[in-house]
Amino acid sequence: MTTPVKPPSILNELCWIYGGAIVGLSWRMGVDHAFSLVYTDHTSGLFGSLMSNLLGCFLMGVLTQFKSDSFFVVNPDIYNGLSVGLLGSFTTFSSWMGAAGLSLWEYEGGNFFMIILVGLCTSFCGHIAGIAFVKLLSGGTSPRPEFLGSSNVQSRGKVKK
């Protein structure tokens, strides 16, 4: 017996996204505040945003592995609320770009490009780590994401020719 899929409702989806965004913003502000207590110079906003982006991208990698789960297939509004609202607001790149722009304005241009590079690499690695984490917990033998290419080892341990 198949589970019926609810008809899409834009109002329901918007409520989930708005609710998730409010919680995500609160989480990000908490992380930023925690790092402003540790780092009292101009780097506090930068480290807080970096940690928010890293953790949020990790959680997004975890969440993407459950997208085809029957719960999210039946309730796509909840998935959109968690991914777009909650994690999209938590990992907002506008604060990261603001910190990079402040570095460009107040300091030298080399810092700006390094901040952009570190932010993109950290976010990408966090997302891959989230995918790998779920695959390892589910008993998968290879946590390597499919989009990075297939392995040259077959499931029985023999090397492909």
Coordinates of C-alpha atoms in Angstrom, one line a residue:
M1 CA 0.0 0.0 0.0
T2 CA 1.4 3.3 -1.0
T3 CA 1.2 6.4 1.2
P4 CA -0.7 9.2 -0.5
V5 CA 1.3 12.4 -1.1
K6 CA -0.3 15.6 0.2
P7 CA -1.2 18.2 -2.4
P8 CA 1.2 21.1 -2.4
S9 CA 0.1 24.1 -0.5
I10 CA 2.2 27.3 -0.9
L11 CA 1.0 28.7 2.5
N12 CA 2.0 25.5 4.3
E13 CA 5.4 25.5 2.7
L14 CA 6.0 29.2 3.4
C15 CA 5.1 28.6 7.1
W16 CA 7.7 25.8 7.3
I17 CA 10.3 28.0 5.6
Y18 CA 9.7 31.1 7.7
G19 CA 9.6 29.1 10.9
G20 CA 12.9 27.3 10.0
A21 CA 14.5 30.7 9.1
I22 CA 13.6 32.2 12.5
V23 CA 15.2 29.2 14.3
G24 CA 18.2 29.2 11.9
L25 CA 18.8 32.9 12.5
S26 CA 18.7 32.3 16.3
W27 CA 21.2 29.5 16.0
R28 CA 23.6 31.6 13.9
M29 CA 23.4 34.6 16.2
G30 CA 24.2 32.3 19.1
V31 CA 27.2 30.9 17.4
D32 CA 28.4 34.4 16.4
H33 CA 27.9 35.6 19.9
A34 CA 29.9 32.7 21.3
F35 CA 32.8 33.5 19.1
S36 CA 32.6 37.2 19.9
L37 CA 33.2 36.2 23.5
V38 CA 36.3 34.2 22.6
Y39 CA 37.8 36.5 19.9
T40 CA 37.5 40.2 20.7
D41 CA 39.2 41.6 17.6
H42 CA 37.9 41.9 14.1
T43 CA 38.1 38.2 13.5
S44 CA 35.1 37.4 15.7
G45 CA 32.5 37.8 13.0
L46 CA 34.6 35.9 10.6
F47 CA 35.1 32.8 12.8
G48 CA 31.5 32.8 13.9
S49 CA 30.3 32.8 10.3
L50 CA 32.9 30.1 9.4
M51 CA 31.6 27.8 12.1
S52 CA 28.0 28.4 11.2
N53 CA 28.7 27.7 7.6
L54 CA 30.7 24.6 8.4
L55 CA 28.1 23.1 10.8
G56 CA 25.2 24.1 8.6
C57 CA 26.7 22.5 5.4
F58 CA 27.5 19.4 7.4
L59 CA 23.9 19.2 8.5
M60 CA 22.7 19.9 4.9
G61 CA 24.8 16.9 3.8
V62 CA 23.2 14.8 6.4
L63 CA 19.7 16.0 5.4
T64 CA 20.2 15.4 1.7
Q65 CA 20.7 11.7 2.4
F66 CA 17.2 11.5 3.8
K67 CA 15.5 13.4 1.0
S68 CA 14.1 10.2 -0.5
D69 CA 12.9 9.0 2.9
S70 CA 9.2 8.2 2.9
F71 CA 8.5 10.9 5.5
F72 CA 10.0 13.7 3.3
V73 CA 8.4 12.3 0.2
V74 CA 5.0 12.6 1.8
N75 CA 5.8 15.9 3.5
P76 CA 8.1 17.9 1.1
D77 CA 7.1 21.1 2.9
I78 CA 8.9 20.0 6.0
Y79 CA 12.0 19.1 4.0
N80 CA 12.0 22.5 2.4
G81 CA 11.5 24.1 5.8
L82 CA 14.5 22.3 7.2
S83 CA 16.8 22.8 4.2
V84 CA 15.9 26.2 2.8
G85 CA 14.5 27.8 6.0
L86 CA 16.5 26.4 8.9
L87 CA 19.8 25.5 7.4
G88 CA 19.7 28.2 4.7
S89 CA 19.3 30.8 7.4
F90 CA 21.9 29.2 9.6
T91 CA 24.5 29.1 6.9
T92 CA 23.7 32.5 5.4
F93 CA 26.5 33.5 3.2
S94 CA 25.6 37.2 3.5
S95 CA 27.3 37.5 6.8
W96 CA 30.3 35.6 5.4
M97 CA 30.5 38.1 2.5
G98 CA 30.0 40.9 4.9
A99 CA 33.0 39.8 6.9
A100 CA 35.0 39.4 3.7
G101 CA 34.0 42.9 2.5
L102 CA 35.0 44.4 5.8
S103 CA 38.4 42.7 5.5
L104 CA 38.8 44.1 2.0
W105 CA 37.8 47.6 3.1
E106 CA 39.8 47.8 6.3
Y107 CA 42.8 45.6 5.5
E108 CA 44.4 44.3 2.4
G109 CA 43.0 42.6 -0.7
G110 CA 44.9 39.3 -0.1
N111 CA 42.8 38.6 3.0
F112 CA 39.6 39.1 1.0
F113 CA 40.5 36.4 -1.5
M114 CA 41.7 34.0 1.2
I115 CA 38.5 34.5 3.1
I116 CA 36.4 33.7 0.0
L117 CA 38.6 30.6 -0.8
V118 CA 38.5 29.3 2.8
G119 CA 34.7 29.9 3.1
L120 CA 33.9 28.0 -0.1
C121 CA 36.3 25.1 0.6
T122 CA 35.0 24.8 4.2
S123 CA 31.4 24.7 3.1
F124 CA 32.0 22.2 0.4
C125 CA 34.0 19.9 2.7
G126 CA 31.4 20.2 5.4
H127 CA 28.7 19.1 3.0
I128 CA 30.8 16.1 1.8
A129 CA 31.5 15.2 5.5
G130 CA 27.8 15.2 6.2
I131 CA 27.1 12.8 3.3
A132 CA 30.0 10.6 4.4
F133 CA 28.8 10.6 8.0
V134 CA 25.4 9.2 7.1
K135 CA 26.9 6.6 4.7
L136 CA 29.2 5.4 7.4
L137 CA 26.5 5.2 10.0
S138 CA 24.2 3.3 7.6
G139 CA 26.9 0.6 7.1
G140 CA 28.0 1.7 3.7
T141 CA 31.4 0.5 2.7
S142 CA 32.4 3.6 0.8
P143 CA 31.5 7.1 2.2
R144 CA 32.6 8.6 -1.1
P145 CA 29.8 10.7 -2.7
E146 CA 28.7 9.5 -6.1
F147 CA 29.3 12.9 -7.7
L148 CA 33.0 12.5 -7.1
G149 CA 33.2 9.4 -9.4
S150 CA 32.8 5.7 -8.9
S151 CA 35.4 3.6 -7.2
N152 CA 37.4 1.1 -9.2
V153 CA 36.7 -1.7 -6.7
Q154 CA 33.7 -3.9 -7.1
S155 CA 31.5 -5.0 -4.2
R156 CA 33.3 -8.4 -3.8
G157 CA 36.7 -6.7 -3.4
K158 CA 37.9 -7.6 -6.9
V159 CA 39.6 -4.8 -8.9
K160 CA 37.9 -3.9 -12.2
K161 CA 40.0 -4.3 -15.3

